[in-house]
CSV table of C-alpha atoms and ligand atoms in Angstrom, one decimal:
chain,number,residue,atom,x,y,z
A,520,MET,CA,30.2,-19.1,-12.7
A,521,THR,CA,27.8,-20.6,-10.1
A,522,LEU,CA,25.1,-18.2,-9.1
A,523,ASN,CA,23.6,-18.5,-5.6
A,524,ILE,CA,20.0,-17.5,-5.5
A,525,ALA,CA,17.7,-17.3,-2.4
A,526,ILE,CA,14.0,-17.2,-3.0
A,527,ILE,CA,11.9,-16.3,0.0
A,528,GLY,CA,8.5,-17.8,-0.1
A,529,ALA,CA,7.7,-21.4,-1.3
A,530,GLY,CA,4.4,-20.6,-3.0
A,531,PRO,CA,3.6,-20.3,-6.7
A,532,ALA,CA,5.7,-17.1,-7.3
A,533,GLY,CA,8.7,-18.7,-5.6
A,534,TYR,CA,8.5,-22.0,-7.5
A,535,TYR,CA,8.0,-20.2,-10.9
A,536,THR,CA,11.0,-18.0,-10.1
A,537,ALA,CA,13.1,-21.1,-9.4
A,538,GLU,CA,11.8,-22.7,-12.6
A,539,ALA,CA,12.8,-19.6,-14.7
A,540,ALA,CA,16.2,-19.5,-13.0
A,541,LEU,CA,16.9,-23.1,-13.8
A,542,LYS,CA,15.8,-22.5,-17.4
A,543,HIS,CA,18.1,-19.6,-17.6
A,544,TRP,CA,21.2,-20.8,-15.8
A,545,GLY,CA,20.7,-24.6,-15.8
A,546,GLY,CA,23.1,-26.4,-13.4
A,547,THR,CA,25.1,-23.3,-12.8
A,548,ALA,CA,22.5,-21.8,-10.4
A,549,ARG,CA,22.2,-23.0,-6.8
A,550,ILE,CA,18.7,-22.2,-5.5
A,551,ASP,CA,17.5,-22.1,-1.9
A,552,ILE,CA,13.7,-21.7,-1.5
A,553,ILE,CA,13.1,-20.5,2.1
A,554,ASP,CA,9.7,-20.4,3.8
A,555,ARG,CA,8.6,-19.4,7.3
A,556,LEU,CA,6.4,-22.5,7.5
A,557,PRO,CA,7.9,-26.0,7.7
A,558,THR,CA,5.7,-26.9,4.7
A,559,PRO,CA,6.1,-25.7,1.1
A,560,PHE,CA,3.5,-24.5,-1.5
A,561,GLY,CA,2.2,-21.3,0.1
A,562,LEU,CA,-1.1,-20.2,-1.3
A,563,ILE,CA,-1.7,-23.6,-3.0
A,564,ARG,CA,-1.8,-25.3,0.4
A,565,ALA,CA,-3.3,-22.4,2.5
A,566,GLY,CA,-5.2,-20.2,0.0
A,567,VAL,CA,-6.8,-22.3,-2.7
A,568,ALA,CA,-10.1,-23.6,-1.5
A,569,PRO,CA,-10.1,-27.2,-0.3
A,570,ASP,CA,-13.0,-28.1,-2.6
A,571,HIS,CA,-10.8,-27.0,-5.6
A,572,GLN,CA,-8.4,-29.9,-5.4
A,573,SER,CA,-7.7,-30.0,-9.1
A,574,ILE,CA,-6.0,-26.6,-8.8
A,575,LYS,CA,-3.7,-28.0,-6.1
A,576,ALA,CA,-2.3,-30.6,-8.6
A,577,VAL,CA,0.2,-27.9,-9.7
A,578,THR,CA,2.2,-28.8,-6.6
A,579,LYS,CA,3.5,-31.9,-8.5
A,580,ARG,CA,5.2,-29.4,-10.9
A,581,TYR,CA,6.7,-27.5,-7.9
A,582,GLU,CA,7.8,-30.8,-6.4
A,583,ALA,CA,9.7,-31.7,-9.6
A,584,THR,CA,11.5,-28.4,-9.4
A,585,ASN,CA,12.4,-29.0,-5.8
A,586,LEU,CA,13.6,-32.5,-6.4
A,587,GLY,CA,16.0,-31.3,-9.1
A,588,ALA,CA,19.7,-31.0,-8.5
A,589,ASN,CA,20.9,-27.7,-7.0
A,590,VAL,CA,17.5,-26.7,-5.5
A,591,ARG,CA,16.8,-26.9,-1.7
A,592,PHE,CA,13.8,-26.2,0.4
A,593,LEU,CA,14.4,-24.6,3.8
A,594,GLY,CA,11.2,-24.4,5.8
A,595,ASN,CA,10.6,-23.1,9.3
A,596,VAL,CA,13.1,-20.2,8.6
A,597,MET,CA,11.7,-16.8,9.0
A,598,VAL,CA,13.4,-13.9,7.4
A,599,GLY,CA,13.6,-11.1,10.0
A,600,ARG,CA,13.6,-13.6,12.9
A,601,ASP,CA,16.1,-16.3,12.0
A,602,VAL,CA,18.1,-14.4,9.3
A,603,SER,CA,18.0,-10.8,8.1
A,604,ILE,CA,17.7,-9.5,4.5
A,605,GLU,CA,21.0,-7.8,4.9
A,606,GLU,CA,22.7,-11.2,5.8
A,607,LEU,CA,21.0,-12.9,2.8
A,608,THR,CA,21.9,-10.2,0.3
A,609,ARG,CA,25.5,-10.5,1.6
A,610,LEU,CA,25.6,-14.3,1.1
A,611,TYR,CA,23.6,-14.7,-2.1
A,612,ASP,CA,24.1,-13.2,-5.5
A,613,ALA,CA,20.3,-12.5,-5.8
A,614,VAL,CA,17.5,-12.6,-3.2
A,615,VAL,CA,13.9,-12.8,-4.5
A,616,LEU,CA,11.0,-12.0,-2.2
A,617,SER,CA,8.1,-14.2,-3.3
A,618,VAL,CA,6.3,-13.9,0.0
A,619,GLY,CA,2.8,-13.1,-1.4
A,620,ALA,CA,0.4,-10.8,0.3
A,621,PRO,CA,-0.7,-12.6,3.5
A,622,TYR,CA,-2.3,-9.8,5.4
A,623,ASP,CA,-5.8,-8.4,5.2
A,624,LYS,CA,-6.5,-4.9,4.0
A,625,ALA,CA,-8.4,-3.1,6.7
A,626,ILE,CA,-12.0,-2.2,6.0
A,627,GLY,CA,-11.6,1.1,7.9
A,628,ILE,CA,-15.2,1.6,9.1
A,629,PRO,CA,-16.4,2.1,12.7
A,630,GLY,CA,-16.9,-1.1,14.6
A,631,ASP,CA,-14.5,-3.1,12.3
A,632,ASP,CA,-12.6,-4.1,15.4
A,633,LEU,CA,-15.6,-5.9,17.0
A,634,PRO,CA,-15.2,-9.6,17.8
A,635,GLY,CA,-16.8,-11.5,14.8
A,636,VAL,CA,-15.1,-9.3,12.2
A,637,LEU,CA,-12.5,-11.3,10.2
A,638,GLY,CA,-10.4,-10.7,7.2
A,639,SER,CA,-10.4,-13.3,4.4
A,640,ALA,CA,-6.7,-14.1,5.0
A,641,ALA,CA,-7.7,-15.2,8.5
A,642,PHE,CA,-10.9,-17.0,7.5
A,643,VAL,CA,-9.3,-18.8,4.5
A,644,GLY,CA,-6.3,-19.6,6.7
A,645,TRP,CA,-8.7,-21.1,9.3
A,646,TYR,CA,-10.5,-23.4,6.9
A,647,ASN,CA,-7.3,-24.4,5.2
A,648,GLY,CA,-5.5,-25.2,8.4
A,649,HIS,CA,-2.8,-22.5,8.2
A,650,PRO,CA,-0.9,-22.6,11.6
A,651,ASP,CA,-1.4,-18.9,12.1
A,652,PHE,CA,-5.2,-19.2,12.1
A,653,ALA,CA,-6.0,-22.7,13.3
A,654,ALA,CA,-7.2,-21.3,16.6
A,655,LEU,CA,-9.2,-18.4,15.1
A,656,PRO,CA,-12.5,-17.9,17.0
A,657,VAL,CA,-15.2,-18.4,14.3
A,658,ASP,CA,-18.7,-18.3,15.7
A,659,LEU,CA,-21.2,-19.9,13.4
A,660,ALA,CA,-24.0,-19.9,15.9
A,661,HIS,CA,-25.8,-17.0,14.1
A,662,HIS,CA,-28.0,-17.1,11.0
A,663,GLY,CA,-26.4,-14.2,9.1
A,664,VAL,CA,-22.9,-13.8,7.6
A,665,ALA,CA,-21.9,-10.7,5.7
A,666,ILE,CA,-19.1,-11.2,3.2
A,667,ILE,CA,-17.7,-7.9,1.9
A,668,GLY,CA,-16.2,-7.9,-1.6
A,669,ASN,CA,-17.1,-9.1,-5.1
A,670,GLY,CA,-14.1,-11.2,-5.9
A,671,ASN,CA,-13.4,-14.9,-6.0
A,672,VAL,CA,-12.2,-14.9,-2.4
A,673,ALA,CA,-15.7,-13.7,-1.4
A,674,ILE,CA,-17.2,-16.6,-3.4
A,675,ASP,CA,-14.8,-19.1,-1.9
A,676,CYS,CA,-15.8,-18.1,1.6
A,677,ALA,CA,-19.5,-18.1,0.8
A,678,ARG,CA,-19.3,-21.5,-0.8
A,679,ILE,CA,-17.4,-23.1,2.1
A,680,LEU,CA,-20.0,-21.8,4.5
A,681,ALA,CA,-22.9,-22.9,2.2
A,682,LYS,CA,-21.8,-26.5,1.5
A,683,THR,CA,-22.9,-29.5,3.5
A,684,THR,CA,-20.2,-31.2,5.5
A,685,ALA,CA,-20.7,-34.3,3.3
A,686,GLU,CA,-19.8,-32.1,0.3
A,687,LEU,CA,-16.6,-31.0,2.1
A,688,ALA,CA,-15.6,-34.2,3.9
A,689,THR,CA,-13.7,-35.5,0.9
A,690,THR,CA,-11.6,-32.4,0.6
A,691,ASP,CA,-8.5,-31.4,2.7
A,692,ILE,CA,-10.5,-28.8,4.7
A,693,ALA,CA,-9.1,-28.6,8.2
A,694,GLY,CA,-10.7,-31.0,10.7
A,695,HIS,CA,-11.5,-28.1,13.1
A,696,THR,CA,-13.5,-26.3,10.4
A,697,LEU,CA,-15.5,-29.4,9.4
A,698,ALA,CA,-16.4,-29.9,13.1
A,699,ALA,CA,-17.5,-26.2,13.3
A,700,LEU,CA,-19.5,-26.5,10.1
A,701,GLU,CA,-21.3,-29.5,11.5
A,702,GLN,CA,-22.8,-27.2,14.2
A,703,SER,CA,-23.3,-24.2,11.9
A,704,ALA,CA,-26.6,-22.2,12.2
A,705,VAL,CA,-25.8,-20.1,9.1
A,706,SER,CA,-28.7,-19.7,6.8
A,707,ASP,CA,-28.2,-16.3,5.2
A,708,ILE,CA,-25.0,-15.5,3.5
A,709,HIS,CA,-24.8,-11.9,2.1
A,710,ILE,CA,-22.1,-11.1,-0.5
A,711,ILE,CA,-21.8,-7.4,-0.5
A,712,GLY,CA,-20.5,-5.4,-3.5
A,713,ARG,CA,-20.1,-1.7,-3.5
A,714,ARG,CA,-20.6,-1.7,-7.3
A,715,GLY,CA,-22.8,-3.7,-9.6
A,716,PRO,CA,-22.8,-7.1,-11.4
A,717,HIS,CA,-20.8,-5.8,-14.4
A,718,GLN,CA,-18.1,-4.5,-12.1
A,719,ALA,CA,-17.8,-7.7,-10.0
A,720,SER,CA,-14.5,-9.5,-10.4
A,721,PHE,CA,-15.9,-13.1,-10.0
A,722,THR,CA,-14.8,-15.5,-12.7
A,723,THR,CA,-17.4,-17.6,-14.6
A,724,LYS,CA,-16.7,-21.0,-13.0
A,725,GLU,CA,-16.7,-19.6,-9.5
A,726,ALA,CA,-20.0,-17.7,-9.9
A,727,GLY,CA,-21.6,-20.7,-11.8
A,728,GLU,CA,-20.7,-23.1,-9.0
A,729,LEU,CA,-23.0,-21.3,-6.6
A,730,GLY,CA,-25.9,-22.5,-8.7
A,731,HIS,CA,-25.2,-26.1,-8.0
A,732,LEU,CA,-24.9,-26.4,-4.2
A,733,GLU,CA,-26.7,-29.1,-2.4
A,734,ARG,CA,-28.3,-27.0,0.3
A,735,ALA,CA,-27.9,-23.4,-0.8
A,736,VAL,CA,-29.5,-21.2,-3.4
A,737,PRO,CA,-28.0,-17.9,-4.8
A,738,ILE,CA,-30.3,-14.9,-5.3
A,739,VAL,CA,-29.6,-11.7,-7.2
A,740,ARG,CA,-32.1,-8.8,-7.1
A,741,ALA,CA,-33.4,-8.4,-10.7
A,742,GLY,CA,-33.3,-4.6,-10.3
A,743,ASP,CA,-29.5,-4.7,-9.7
A,744,LEU,CA,-28.9,-6.0,-13.1
A,745,PRO,CA,-28.2,-3.5,-16.0
A,746,PRO,CA,-30.3,-3.9,-19.2
A,747,ILE,CA,-29.3,-7.1,-20.9
A,748,GLU,CA,-28.2,-5.2,-24.1
A,749,GLU,CA,-25.3,-3.7,-22.0
A,750,ASP,CA,-23.8,-7.2,-21.6
A,751,ALA,CA,-22.7,-7.1,-25.2
A,752,ALA,CA,-19.9,-4.6,-24.4
A,753,LEU,CA,-18.4,-7.0,-21.9
A,754,GLU,CA,-15.4,-9.2,-22.6
A,755,PRO,CA,-16.8,-12.7,-23.4
A,756,GLY,CA,-15.6,-14.5,-20.2
A,757,HIS,CA,-17.0,-11.7,-18.1
A,758,ARG,CA,-20.3,-11.8,-20.0
A,759,LYS,CA,-20.7,-15.5,-19.2
A,760,MET,CA,-20.1,-14.7,-15.5
A,761,VAL,CA,-22.8,-12.1,-15.7
A,762,THR,CA,-25.1,-14.6,-17.4
A,763,HIS,CA,-24.8,-16.8,-14.3
A,764,LEU,CA,-25.8,-13.8,-12.1
A,765,ARG,CA,-28.8,-13.1,-14.4
A,766,SER,CA,-29.9,-16.7,-13.9
A,767,PHE,CA,-29.8,-16.3,-10.1
A,768,ALA,CA,-32.3,-13.4,-10.6
A,769,THR,CA,-34.7,-15.2,-12.9
A,770,GLU,CA,-34.6,-19.0,-12.6
A,771,PRO,CA,-37.1,-20.7,-10.3
A,772,ARG,CA,-35.5,-21.3,-6.9
A,773,PRO,CA,-35.7,-24.6,-5.2
A,774,GLU,CA,-36.4,-24.5,-1.5
A,775,LYS,CA,-33.1,-24.9,0.3
A,776,PRO,CA,-32.0,-24.1,3.9
A,777,VAL,CA,-29.3,-21.7,3.0
A,778,THR,CA,-29.6,-18.5,0.8
A,779,ILE,CA,-26.7,-16.7,-0.7
A,780,HIS,CA,-27.9,-13.1,-1.2
A,781,PHE,CA,-25.9,-11.0,-3.7
A,782,GLU,CA,-26.1,-7.5,-2.3
A,783,PHE,CA,-24.9,-5.3,-5.2
A,784,PHE,CA,-24.7,-1.5,-4.9
A,785,ARG,CA,-24.1,-1.6,-1.2
A,786,ARG,CA,-21.1,-0.2,0.6
A,787,PRO,CA,-20.3,-1.1,4.2
A,788,VAL,CA,-20.3,2.0,6.5
A,789,ALA,CA,-20.3,0.5,10.0
A,790,VAL,CA,-20.3,-2.7,12.0
A,791,GLU,CA,-22.6,-2.6,15.0
A,792,GLY,CA,-23.3,-4.8,18.0
A,793,GLU,CA,-23.2,-5.2,21.8
A,794,GLY,CA,-19.7,-6.6,22.5
A,795,ARG,CA,-19.7,-8.4,19.2
A,796,VAL,CA,-21.0,-8.2,15.6
A,797,GLN,CA,-24.8,-8.1,15.4
A,798,ARG,CA,-25.3,-6.2,12.1
A,799,LEU,CA,-23.5,-4.6,9.2
A,800,ILE,CA,-24.7,-1.2,8.1
A,801,VAL,CA,-24.5,-0.7,4.4
A,802,GLU,CA,-25.3,2.3,2.3
A,803,THR,CA,-27.0,2.0,-1.2
A,804,THR,CA,-24.7,3.2,-3.9
A,805,ARG,CA,-25.0,4.3,-7.5
A,806,LEU,CA,-22.2,4.4,-10.1
A,807,GLU,CA,-20.6,7.6,-11.1
A,808,ASN,CA,-17.8,7.3,-13.7
A,809,GLY,CA,-17.6,3.6,-12.7
A,810,GLN,CA,-17.1,4.4,-9.1
A,811,ALA,CA,-19.5,3.7,-6.2
A,812,VAL,CA,-21.1,6.8,-4.7
A,813,GLY,CA,-23.2,6.7,-1.5
A,814,THR,CA,-26.9,7.7,-1.8
A,815,GLY,CA,-27.4,8.2,2.0
A,816,GLU,CA,-29.9,5.3,2.1
A,817,LEU,CA,-28.9,2.9,4.9
A,818,HIS,CA,-29.8,-0.8,5.5
A,819,ALA,CA,-28.9,-3.1,8.4
A,820,ILE,CA,-27.8,-6.7,7.5
A,821,PRO,CA,-28.2,-8.9,10.6
A,822,CYS,CA,-25.1,-11.0,11.0
A,823,GLY,CA,-22.9,-12.6,13.6
A,824,LEU,CA,-19.9,-12.8,11.4
A,825,VAL,CA,-18.4,-10.3,8.9
A,826,ILE,CA,-15.7,-11.5,6.6
A,827,ALA,CA,-13.9,-8.8,4.6
A,828,CYS,CA,-12.6,-10.2,1.3
A,829,ILE,CA,-11.3,-6.9,0.0
A,830,GLY,CA,-7.7,-7.6,-0.9
A,831,TYR,CA,-4.4,-8.2,0.8
A,832,ARG,CA,-1.1,-6.6,1.7
A,833,THR,CA,2.4,-7.9,1.6
A,834,ALA,CA,4.3,-8.2,4.9
A,835,THR,CA,6.9,-5.6,5.6
A,836,ILE,CA,10.5,-6.8,6.1
A,837,ASP,CA,13.2,-4.7,7.9
A,838,GLY,CA,15.5,-3.2,5.3
A,839,VAL,CA,13.2,-3.6,2.3
A,840,PRO,CA,11.6,-0.5,0.8
A,841,TYR,CA,7.8,-0.7,1.0
A,842,ASP,CA,5.0,1.0,-1.0
A,843,ASN,CA,2.5,1.6,1.8
A,844,GLY,CA,-0.2,2.9,-0.5
A,845,ARG,CA,-0.2,-0.2,-2.6
A,846,GLY,CA,0.6,-2.6,0.2
A,847,ARG,CA,3.6,-4.2,-1.5
A,848,PHE,CA,7.4,-3.9,-1.9
A,849,ALA,CA,8.6,-0.9,-3.8
A,850,SER,CA,10.2,-2.3,-7.0
A,851,ASP,CA,10.4,-1.6,-10.7
A,852,ASP,CA,8.1,-3.4,-13.2
A,853,GLN,CA,10.5,-6.3,-13.5
A,854,GLY,CA,10.6,-6.8,-9.7
A,855,ARG,CA,14.0,-5.1,-9.0
A,856,ILE,CA,14.0,-3.5,-5.6
A,857,PHE,CA,17.7,-2.8,-6.0
A,858,PRO,CA,20.4,-4.9,-7.8
A,859,GLY,CA,20.7,-8.0,-5.7
A,860,LEU,CA,17.2,-7.8,-4.1
A,861,TYR,CA,14.0,-8.5,-6.1
A,862,ALA,CA,10.3,-9.2,-5.7
A,863,SER,CA,8.0,-11.5,-7.7
A,864,GLY,CA,4.3,-12.5,-7.7
A,865,TRP,CA,1.9,-10.7,-5.4
A,866,ALA,CA,4.8,-9.2,-3.4
A,867,ARG,CA,5.6,-7.2,-6.6
A,868,ARG,CA,2.3,-6.6,-8.3
A,869,GLY,CA,-0.3,-7.0,-5.6
A,870,PRO,CA,-3.0,-9.6,-5.1
A,871,SER,CA,-4.5,-10.3,-8.5
A,872,GLY,CA,-4.6,-12.9,-11.2
A,873,THR,CA,-4.5,-16.7,-11.3
A,874,ILE,CA,-1.8,-19.0,-10.0
A,875,GLY,CA,-0.4,-19.1,-13.6
A,876,THR,CA,0.0,-15.3,-13.7
A,877,ASN,CA,3.0,-15.9,-11.4
A,878,ARG,CA,4.8,-17.8,-14.2
A,879,PRO,CA,5.7,-14.8,-16.4
A,880,ASP,CA,6.7,-13.0,-13.2
A,881,GLY,CA,9.3,-15.6,-12.6
A,882,PHE,CA,10.8,-15.0,-16.1
A,883,SER,CA,10.7,-11.3,-15.7
A,884,VAL,CA,12.5,-11.2,-12.4
A,885,VAL,CA,15.1,-13.7,-13.7
A,886,ASP,CA,15.8,-11.3,-16.7
A,887,ALA,CA,16.4,-8.5,-14.2
A,888,ILE,CA,18.8,-10.7,-12.2
A,889,ALA,CA,20.6,-11.7,-15.4
A,890,ALA,CA,21.0,-8.1,-16.3
A,891,ASP,CA,22.3,-7.0,-12.9
A,892,VAL,CA,24.4,-10.0,-11.7
A,893,THR,CA,27.3,-10.5,-14.1
A,894,ALA,CA,29.7,-12.0,-11.6
A,895,SER,CA,29.1,-14.3,-8.7
A,896,LYS,CA,30.2,-13.5,-5.1
A,897,GLY,CA,31.5,-17.1,-5.1
A,898,GLY,CA,31.4,-19.4,-2.2
A,899,ASP,CA,28.7,-21.8,-1.0
A,900,ALA,CA,25.9,-19.4,0.2
A,901,GLY,CA,23.7,-22.4,1.2
A,902,ALA,CA,26.4,-23.8,3.5
A,903,ALA,CA,27.0,-20.4,5.0
A,904,LEU,CA,23.3,-20.0,5.7
A,905,ASP,CA,23.1,-23.4,7.3
A,906,ALA,CA,25.9,-22.5,9.6
A,907,LEU,CA,24.3,-19.2,10.5
A,908,LEU,CA,20.9,-20.9,11.2
A,909,ALA,CA,22.6,-23.6,13.3
A,910,SER,CA,24.5,-21.0,15.3
A,911,ARG,CA,21.1,-19.5,16.2
A,912,GLY,CA,19.5,-22.8,17.1
A,913,ALA,CA,17.0,-22.5,14.1
A,914,ARG,CA,15.6,-25.9,13.0
A,915,ALA,CA,15.2,-25.7,9.3
A,916,THR,CA,13.1,-28.4,7.5
A,917,HIS,CA,14.1,-29.7,4.1
A,918,PHE,CA,12.1,-31.2,1.2
A,919,GLY,CA,12.6,-34.7,2.7
A,920,ASP,CA,11.0,-33.5,5.9
A,921,TRP,CA,8.0,-32.2,3.8
A,922,GLN,CA,7.7,-35.7,2.2
A,923,THR,CA,7.6,-37.2,5.7
A,924,LEU,CA,4.9,-34.7,6.8
A,925,ASP,CA,3.0,-35.2,3.5
A,926,ALA,CA,2.9,-39.0,4.0
A,927,HIS,CA,1.8,-38.4,7.6
A,928,GLU,CA,-1.1,-36.2,6.6
A,929,VAL,CA,-2.1,-38.5,3.8
A,930,GLY,CA,-2.0,-41.5,6.2
A,931,ARG,CA,-4.4,-39.9,8.7
A,932,ALA,CA,-6.9,-38.5,6.1
A,933,ARG,CA,-10.6,-39.0,6.6
A,934,PRO,CA,-12.0,-41.7,4.3
A,935,GLY,CA,-12.1,-40.2,0.7
A,936,ALA,CA,-10.1,-37.1,1.7
A,937,PRO,CA,-6.7,-36.4,0.2
A,938,ARG,CA,-5.1,-35.6,3.6
A,939,GLU,CA,-5.7,-34.3,7.1
A,940,LYS,CA,-3.4,-31.3,7.6
A,941,LEU,CA,-1.2,-30.8,10.5
A,942,VAL,CA,-2.2,-27.3,11.7
A,943,SER,CA,0.5,-26.3,14.1
A,944,VAL,CA,4.2,-25.9,13.6
A,945,ALA,CA,4.9,-27.7,16.9
A,946,GLU,CA,2.9,-30.6,15.8
A,947,MET,CA,4.8,-30.7,12.5
A,948,LEU,CA,8.2,-30.6,14.2
A,949,GLY,CA,6.9,-33.3,16.6
A,950,VAL,CA,6.2,-35.6,13.7
A,951,LEU,CA,9.7,-35.0,12.4
A,952,GLY,CA,11.2,-35.8,15.8
B,398,NAP,P1,-10.5,-9.0,-6.0
B,398,NAP,O1,-10.9,-9.8,-7.1
B,398,NAP,O2,-9.6,-7.8,-6.3
B,398,NAP,O3,-11.8,-8.5,-5.3
B,398,NAP,C1,-11.7,-7.6,-4.2
B,398,NAP,C2,-13.1,-7.0,-4.0
B,398,NAP,O4,-13.1,-6.2,-2.8
B,398,NAP,C3,-13.6,-6.1,-5.1
B,398,NAP,O5,-14.9,-6.4,-5.4
B,398,NAP,C4,-13.5,-4.7,-4.6
B,398,NAP,O6,-14.5,-3.8,-5.1
B,398,NAP,C5,-13.8,-5.0,-3.1
B,398,NAP,N1,-13.4,-4.0,-2.2
B,398,NAP,C6,-12.1,-3.5,-2.0
B,398,NAP,N2,-12.1,-2.6,-1.1
B,398,NAP,C7,-13.3,-2.5,-0.6
B,398,NAP,C8,-13.9,-1.7,0.4
B,398,NAP,N3,-13.2,-0.8,1.1
B,398,NAP,N4,-15.3,-1.8,0.6
B,398,NAP,C9,-16.0,-2.7,-0.1
B,398,NAP,N5,-15.5,-3.5,-1.1
B,398,NAP,C10,-14.1,-3.4,-1.3
B,398,NAP,O7,-9.7,-9.8,-4.9
B,398,NAP,P2,-9.9,-11.2,-4.2
B,398,NAP,O8,-11.3,-11.7,-4.2
B,398,NAP,O9,-9.2,-11.0,-2.9
B,398,NAP,O10,-9.0,-12.2,-5.1
B,398,NAP,C11,-7.6,-12.0,-5.2
B,398,NAP,C12,-7.1,-12.6,-6.5
B,398,NAP,O11,-7.1,-14.1,-6.3
B,398,NAP,C13,-8.0,-12.4,-7.7
B,398,NAP,O12,-7.3,-12.2,-8.9
B,398,NAP,C14,-8.9,-13.6,-7.7
B,398,NAP,O13,-9.5,-13.9,-9.0
B,398,NAP,C15,-7.9,-14.7,-7.3
B,398,NAP,N6,-8.6,-15.8,-6.8
B,398,NAP,C16,-8.9,-16.8,-7.7
B,398,NAP,C17,-9.7,-17.9,-7.3
B,398,NAP,C18,-10.1,-18.9,-8.2
B,398,NAP,O14,-9.7,-18.9,-9.4
B,398,NAP,N7,-10.9,-19.9,-7.9
B,398,NAP,C19,-10.0,-18.0,-5.9
B,398,NAP,C20,-9.7,-17.0,-5.1
B,398,NAP,C21,-9.0,-15.9,-5.5
B,398,NAP,P3,-14.1,-2.8,-6.3
B,398,NAP,O15,-14.0,-3.6,-7.5
B,398,NAP,O16,-15.2,-1.8,-6.2
B,398,NAP,O17,-12.8,-2.2,-5.9
C-alpha cells in the first residue's frame, strides 16, 4: 500500500518526521512537507542565531530528504487559510503537525504592552529576517536593554546586541538588523533570572561565549553565587556552565564599552515609562523549595527595550484540540492527537531541547502512525491537494523554487557572509516570477 503523509511545518521536527517515515515505509510513503513560508527549514533559518552557522549545516541533511523520491516541499501554503485540517485529514492517511511554537508566552505584568516590550520570537525573527518581523520597530537608541529569562534564547539575544557589526557582518544576520546595530547606543544589557545561577538553563558553550566578545564583558554579582561546594551536586555539563558564571564574578574585567549584567534572583513585576519603556521594575527573590519567592525589595532597571525570553506557545489551528495551559496541541506522549492527526517536536512537547531532540520525536510519531494506519485511503493525495490549492488561487512554492531563492540570497550576500536573506514573502515570490 502507498501511504500519503502530510507534514505541516518544514523545520527540524518536520524533516525528522519525514526521515523516520522514509525509514519505516521506504518508497511506499508519499510525503508532502507543507509550510506557510515560501522557504523551508523553520527554526534553523529563523531561530538559530546567525553567528551559529555551524548549527545551520544540518539543513544539508534536510535537503537530502527533500531531494529524495516521493518527498515534496509545498511552501507558501498556510493551513487554516489555504487548506483546512479537515480537508487534509480527509485526503491524507496521516497528517503530522510539526509547526513548532512560534508565539511568545506573555510576561503578564503591568506595562508589558508598552512600546519597546518585545517577545523573543519577534526579536529573534527580526534579526533572522523572518518575514513576520522584518518591520518590527526595534529602538536601540537607549543605553539599557532588559532581557528576561535565563535560557539560551536570552543569551542569543544578549550576544547579538553585544557583538560588533564586524563580528556579525560575516553571518546571515538580516541586513536591516546590521544597519540598526551600526547605530546602536546600547551599553548595558541586563539578563534577568527569577532564580539563581544553579537554576539557569543556559548551556556551557552559550554561557562561555559571552566571555570572549570583542566589545562586551559579562558580570555576575559574587553574592548571587551559591557556595562553590554546592556545585558538586550538579550534573557535569551544568557544573561547567556554572564555572563560566563564576569566572564572570571573579576574573579581572577588561574595559569594554558594553556590559552584560547577570541579574539573578530578580523577578520582573512591572514595565514603566511615559508612552514607551523607560524602566523595568524587578523584585529581589529568594528560593523556597527551588521556586522564586518575592522579598518585597524592588529595583528599577533603566532600559529602552525589554525582550522577554521566557518560552513560546504553539499556534492554534481550527479543529485541532489545544492544551491551553501548556501552550501546545493536546496529544498523547507519542504525538497522537487522534488516529490520523499527530503532532511532533515543540508542537507536541513544548519549546525545549536541542535541534537533535526532534529526531526521536520523528520516530515516535511514525510508530504511532504505523500502529493506527493499517490501510491507505488510496488515491494521490498530493495531486488532490494541488488541485484544491489551484482552485483557491494559492501559489505554492516547491523545493526547486527554494533552490532558486537560495541561489539568489547567496548571490547577493555581503562579502564573507553566507547569504543576504529575502525578508518578505512578496519579495520572494517576485524573485520566482
Ligand atoms: P528555557 O531554556 O526554557 O528558558 C526560559 C527561561 O524563562 C527560564 O529561565 C525561566 O525561568 C524563565 N521564565 C519563564 N517564565 C518567566 C516569567 N514569567 N518571569 C521570569 N522568567 C521566566 O527556554 P528558551 O531560552 O526559550 O530556549 C528554548 C529551548 O531552545 C531550550 O531548550 C534552549 O536550550 C534551546 N535553545 C538552544 C540554543 C543553543 O543551543 N544555542 C539557542 C537557543 C535556544 P525558570 O527556570 O525559573 O522557569
